[in-house]
Coordinates of C-alpha atoms in Angstrom, one line a residue:
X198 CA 0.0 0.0 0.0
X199 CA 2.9 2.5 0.7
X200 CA 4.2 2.4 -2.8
X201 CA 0.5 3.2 -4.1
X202 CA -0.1 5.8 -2.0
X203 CA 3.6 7.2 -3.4
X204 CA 2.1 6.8 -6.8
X205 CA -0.8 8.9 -5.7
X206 CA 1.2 11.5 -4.1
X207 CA 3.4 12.0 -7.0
X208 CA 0.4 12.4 -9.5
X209 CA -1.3 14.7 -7.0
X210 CA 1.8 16.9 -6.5
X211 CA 2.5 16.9 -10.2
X212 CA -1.2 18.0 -10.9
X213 CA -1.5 20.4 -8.0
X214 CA 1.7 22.0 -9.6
X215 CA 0.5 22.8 -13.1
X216 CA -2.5 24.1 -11.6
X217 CA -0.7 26.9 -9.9
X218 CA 2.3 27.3 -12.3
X219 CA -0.6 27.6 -15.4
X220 CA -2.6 30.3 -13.3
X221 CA -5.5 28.1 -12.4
X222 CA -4.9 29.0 -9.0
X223 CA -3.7 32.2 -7.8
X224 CA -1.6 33.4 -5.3
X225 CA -3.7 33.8 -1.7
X226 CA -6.0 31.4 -3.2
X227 CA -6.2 28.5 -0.4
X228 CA -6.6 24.5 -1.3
X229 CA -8.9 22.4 1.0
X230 CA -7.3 18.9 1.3
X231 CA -11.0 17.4 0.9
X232 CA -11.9 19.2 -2.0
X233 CA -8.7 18.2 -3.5
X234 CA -9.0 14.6 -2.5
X235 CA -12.9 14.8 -4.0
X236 CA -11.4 16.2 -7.0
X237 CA -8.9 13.0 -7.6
X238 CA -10.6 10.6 -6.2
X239 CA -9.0 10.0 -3.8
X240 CA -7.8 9.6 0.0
X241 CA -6.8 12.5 2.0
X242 CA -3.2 11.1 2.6
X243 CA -1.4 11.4 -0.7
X244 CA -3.0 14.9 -0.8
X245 CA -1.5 15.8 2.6
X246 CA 1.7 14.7 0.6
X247 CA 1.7 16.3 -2.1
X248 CA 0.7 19.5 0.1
X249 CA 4.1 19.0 1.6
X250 CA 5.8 18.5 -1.9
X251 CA 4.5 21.9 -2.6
X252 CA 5.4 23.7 0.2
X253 CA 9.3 22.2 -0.5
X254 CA 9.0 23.6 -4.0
X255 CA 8.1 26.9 -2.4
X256 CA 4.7 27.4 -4.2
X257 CA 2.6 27.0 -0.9
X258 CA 2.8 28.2 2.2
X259 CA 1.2 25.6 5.3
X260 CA -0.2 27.4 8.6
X261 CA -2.1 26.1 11.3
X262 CA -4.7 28.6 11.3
X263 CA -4.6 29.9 6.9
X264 CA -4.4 26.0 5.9
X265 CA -2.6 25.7 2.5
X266 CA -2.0 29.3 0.8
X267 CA -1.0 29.6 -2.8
X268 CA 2.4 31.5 -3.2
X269 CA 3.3 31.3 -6.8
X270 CA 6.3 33.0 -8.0
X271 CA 7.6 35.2 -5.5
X272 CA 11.0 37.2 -6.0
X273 CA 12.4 36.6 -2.4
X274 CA 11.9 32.7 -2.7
X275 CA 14.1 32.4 -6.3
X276 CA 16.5 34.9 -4.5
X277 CA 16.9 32.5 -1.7
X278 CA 17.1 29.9 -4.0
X279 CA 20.0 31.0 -6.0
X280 CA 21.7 32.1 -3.4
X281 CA 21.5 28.4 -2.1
X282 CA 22.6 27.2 -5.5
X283 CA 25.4 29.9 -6.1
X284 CA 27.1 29.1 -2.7
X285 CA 26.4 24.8 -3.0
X286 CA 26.5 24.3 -7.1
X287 CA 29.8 25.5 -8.2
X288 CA 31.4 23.1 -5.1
X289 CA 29.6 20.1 -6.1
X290 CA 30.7 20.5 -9.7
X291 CA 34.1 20.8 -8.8
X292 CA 33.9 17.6 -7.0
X293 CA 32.2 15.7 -9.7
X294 CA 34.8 16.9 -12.0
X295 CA 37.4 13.9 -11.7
X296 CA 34.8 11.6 -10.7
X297 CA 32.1 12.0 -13.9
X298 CA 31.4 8.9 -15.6
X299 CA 32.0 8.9 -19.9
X300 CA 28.7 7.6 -20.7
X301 CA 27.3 10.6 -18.1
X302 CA 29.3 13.4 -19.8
X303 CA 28.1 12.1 -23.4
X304 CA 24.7 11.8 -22.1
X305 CA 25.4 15.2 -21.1
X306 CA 26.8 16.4 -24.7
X307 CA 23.5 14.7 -26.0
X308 CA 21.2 17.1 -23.9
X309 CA 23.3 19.8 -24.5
X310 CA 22.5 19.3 -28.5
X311 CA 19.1 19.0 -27.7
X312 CA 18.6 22.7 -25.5
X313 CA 20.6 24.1 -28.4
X314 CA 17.0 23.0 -31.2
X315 CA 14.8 24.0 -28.5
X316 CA 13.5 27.3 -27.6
X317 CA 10.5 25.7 -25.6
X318 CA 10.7 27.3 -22.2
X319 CA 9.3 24.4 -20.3
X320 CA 11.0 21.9 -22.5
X321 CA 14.7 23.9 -22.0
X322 CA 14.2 24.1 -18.4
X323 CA 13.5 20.6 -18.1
X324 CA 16.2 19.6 -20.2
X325 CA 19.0 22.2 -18.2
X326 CA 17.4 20.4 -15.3
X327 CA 18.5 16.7 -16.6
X328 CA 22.1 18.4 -18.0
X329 CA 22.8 19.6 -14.6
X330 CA 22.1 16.3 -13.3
X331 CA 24.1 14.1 -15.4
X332 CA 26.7 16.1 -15.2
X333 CA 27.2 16.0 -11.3
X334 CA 25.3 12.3 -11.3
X335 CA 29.1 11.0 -10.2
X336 CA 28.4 12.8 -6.4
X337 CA 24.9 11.5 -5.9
X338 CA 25.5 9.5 -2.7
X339 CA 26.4 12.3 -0.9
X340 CA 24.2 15.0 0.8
X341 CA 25.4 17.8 -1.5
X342 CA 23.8 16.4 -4.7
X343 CA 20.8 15.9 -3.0
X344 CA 20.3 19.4 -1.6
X345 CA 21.2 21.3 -5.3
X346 CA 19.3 18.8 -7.3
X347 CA 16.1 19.6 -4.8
X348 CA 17.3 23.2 -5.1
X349 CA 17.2 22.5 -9.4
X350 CA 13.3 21.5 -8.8
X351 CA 12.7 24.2 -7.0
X352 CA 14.3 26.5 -9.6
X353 CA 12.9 24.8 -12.5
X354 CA 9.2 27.2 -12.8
X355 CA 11.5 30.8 -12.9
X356 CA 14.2 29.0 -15.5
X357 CA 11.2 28.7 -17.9
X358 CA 9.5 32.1 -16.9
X359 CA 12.9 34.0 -17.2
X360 CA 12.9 32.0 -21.2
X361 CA 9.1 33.3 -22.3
X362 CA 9.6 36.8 -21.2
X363 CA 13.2 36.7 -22.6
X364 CA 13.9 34.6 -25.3
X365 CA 17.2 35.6 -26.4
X366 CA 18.7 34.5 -23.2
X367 CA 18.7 30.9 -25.0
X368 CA 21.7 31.6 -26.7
X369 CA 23.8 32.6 -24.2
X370 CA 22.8 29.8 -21.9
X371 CA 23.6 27.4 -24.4
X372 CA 27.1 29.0 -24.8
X373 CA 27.6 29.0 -21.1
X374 CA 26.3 25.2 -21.2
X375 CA 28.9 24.5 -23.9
X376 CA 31.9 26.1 -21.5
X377 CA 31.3 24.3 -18.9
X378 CA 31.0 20.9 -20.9
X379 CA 34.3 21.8 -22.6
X380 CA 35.6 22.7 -19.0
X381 CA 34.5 19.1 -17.4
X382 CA 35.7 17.1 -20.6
X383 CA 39.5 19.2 -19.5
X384 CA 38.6 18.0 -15.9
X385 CA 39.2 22.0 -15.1
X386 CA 38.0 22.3 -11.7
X387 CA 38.7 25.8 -11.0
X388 CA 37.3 27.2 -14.2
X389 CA 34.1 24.8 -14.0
X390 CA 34.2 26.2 -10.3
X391 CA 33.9 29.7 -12.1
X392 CA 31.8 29.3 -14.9
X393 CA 28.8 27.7 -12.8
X394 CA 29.3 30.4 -10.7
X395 CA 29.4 33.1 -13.1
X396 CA 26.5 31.3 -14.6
X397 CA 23.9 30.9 -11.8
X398 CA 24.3 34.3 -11.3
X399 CA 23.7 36.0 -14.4
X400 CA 20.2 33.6 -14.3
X401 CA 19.6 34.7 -11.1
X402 CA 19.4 38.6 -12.1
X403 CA 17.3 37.1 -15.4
X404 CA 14.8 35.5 -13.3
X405 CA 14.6 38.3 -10.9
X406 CA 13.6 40.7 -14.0
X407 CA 11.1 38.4 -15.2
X408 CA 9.4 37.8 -12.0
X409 CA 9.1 41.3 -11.2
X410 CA 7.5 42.0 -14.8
X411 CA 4.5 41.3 -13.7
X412 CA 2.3 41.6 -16.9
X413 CA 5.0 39.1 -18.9
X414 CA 4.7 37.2 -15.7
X415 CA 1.1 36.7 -15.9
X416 CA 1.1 36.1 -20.2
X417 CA 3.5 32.9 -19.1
X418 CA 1.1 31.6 -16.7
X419 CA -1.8 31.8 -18.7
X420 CA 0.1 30.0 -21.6
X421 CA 2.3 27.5 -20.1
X422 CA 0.9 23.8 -19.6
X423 CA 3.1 21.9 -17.8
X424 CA 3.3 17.7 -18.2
X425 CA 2.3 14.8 -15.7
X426 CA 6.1 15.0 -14.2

């Protein structure tokens, strides 16, 4: 039964989250974990979950008294979040530098080819999220990867808002991306050290301009559909 109800959970959360990321719910609007479990059909368990899963990805707040509170994009939670990733990301990369796997870094290459076709938001953000991944896959049994690749699906809603309200930023992604493939295939630590940093940065003032646009902000939402993650 546990795995089931992680099933449930999983397709809950998943739901919930292209709800509020597509504008179906609004910030200060509040979910009722019966009405939600009405609504799927089923128990109120996996939607106590999944109410957790959103607060982690920062798009609910939980209170005693309020209940579940939609947050939505908010400037001073993908602050907080690239702060987090600026100060734990370029470390973990450095580590995983002499310790990637071949078949990860060409998996990496792969992914790499396919951001450079796409100029999807969702699907590029998805896609950085998986390049990230591969390339620091070699660290995953430590508590490091863990926190930055929670921190990456956090981050994942403001890299594809920061993409539809500015499109051109594609390219110089991708040529950051390419640098710091070129820098792991050297096994440069310092300069893969540098370039992520130098990277999550420049994103992080992006994403900080698009969420504070709020008109753009609200044309995303109203056109994005995100899939069954």
């Amino acid at each position: 039964m546990p795995n089931a109800f992680k099933t449930l959970e999983q397709r809950v959360l998943s739901l919930l989250r292209n709800d509020i990321l597509s504008g179906k719910y609004r910030p200060g609007d509040k979910l009722r974990q019966d009405e939600v479990a009405k609504r799927f059909d089923t128990s109120t368990t996996p939607v106590r979950e999944a109410f957790r899963g959103l607060r982690s990805e920062g798009l609910v707040s939980i209170d005693a008294n309020k209940g579940v509170v939609v947050k939505g994009l908010t400037i001073d939670d993908v602050t907080e979040i690239y702060e987090l990733r600026i100060m734990l990301e370029p470390l973990l990369a450095k580590k995983s530098v002499s310790s990637i796997k071949p078949e990860s870094l060409e998996l990496a290459g792969q992914i790499h080819k396919e951001m450079c076709k796409t100029t999807d938001p969702h699907q590029w953000s998805s896609l950085n999220h998986n390049f990230h991944i591969q390339l620091m896959s070699s660290e995953s049994h430590t508590r490091l990867y863990e926190m930055v690749k929670n921190l990456l699906i956090i981050a994942e809603p403001y890299v594809s808002l920061s993409i539809f309200v500015y499109p051109n930023i594609l390219q110089t992604d991708n040529t950051d991306h390419a640098s710091i493939l070129k820098s792991y295939r050297q096994k440069d630590e310092v300069q893969v050290e540098e370039i992520i940093r130098k990277h999550l940065q420049h994103t992080l003032e992006t994403i900080q301009a698009s969420v504070n646009d709020d008109t753009l902000s609200r044309g995303y939402l109203s056109q994005t559909v995100y899939s069954d993650w």
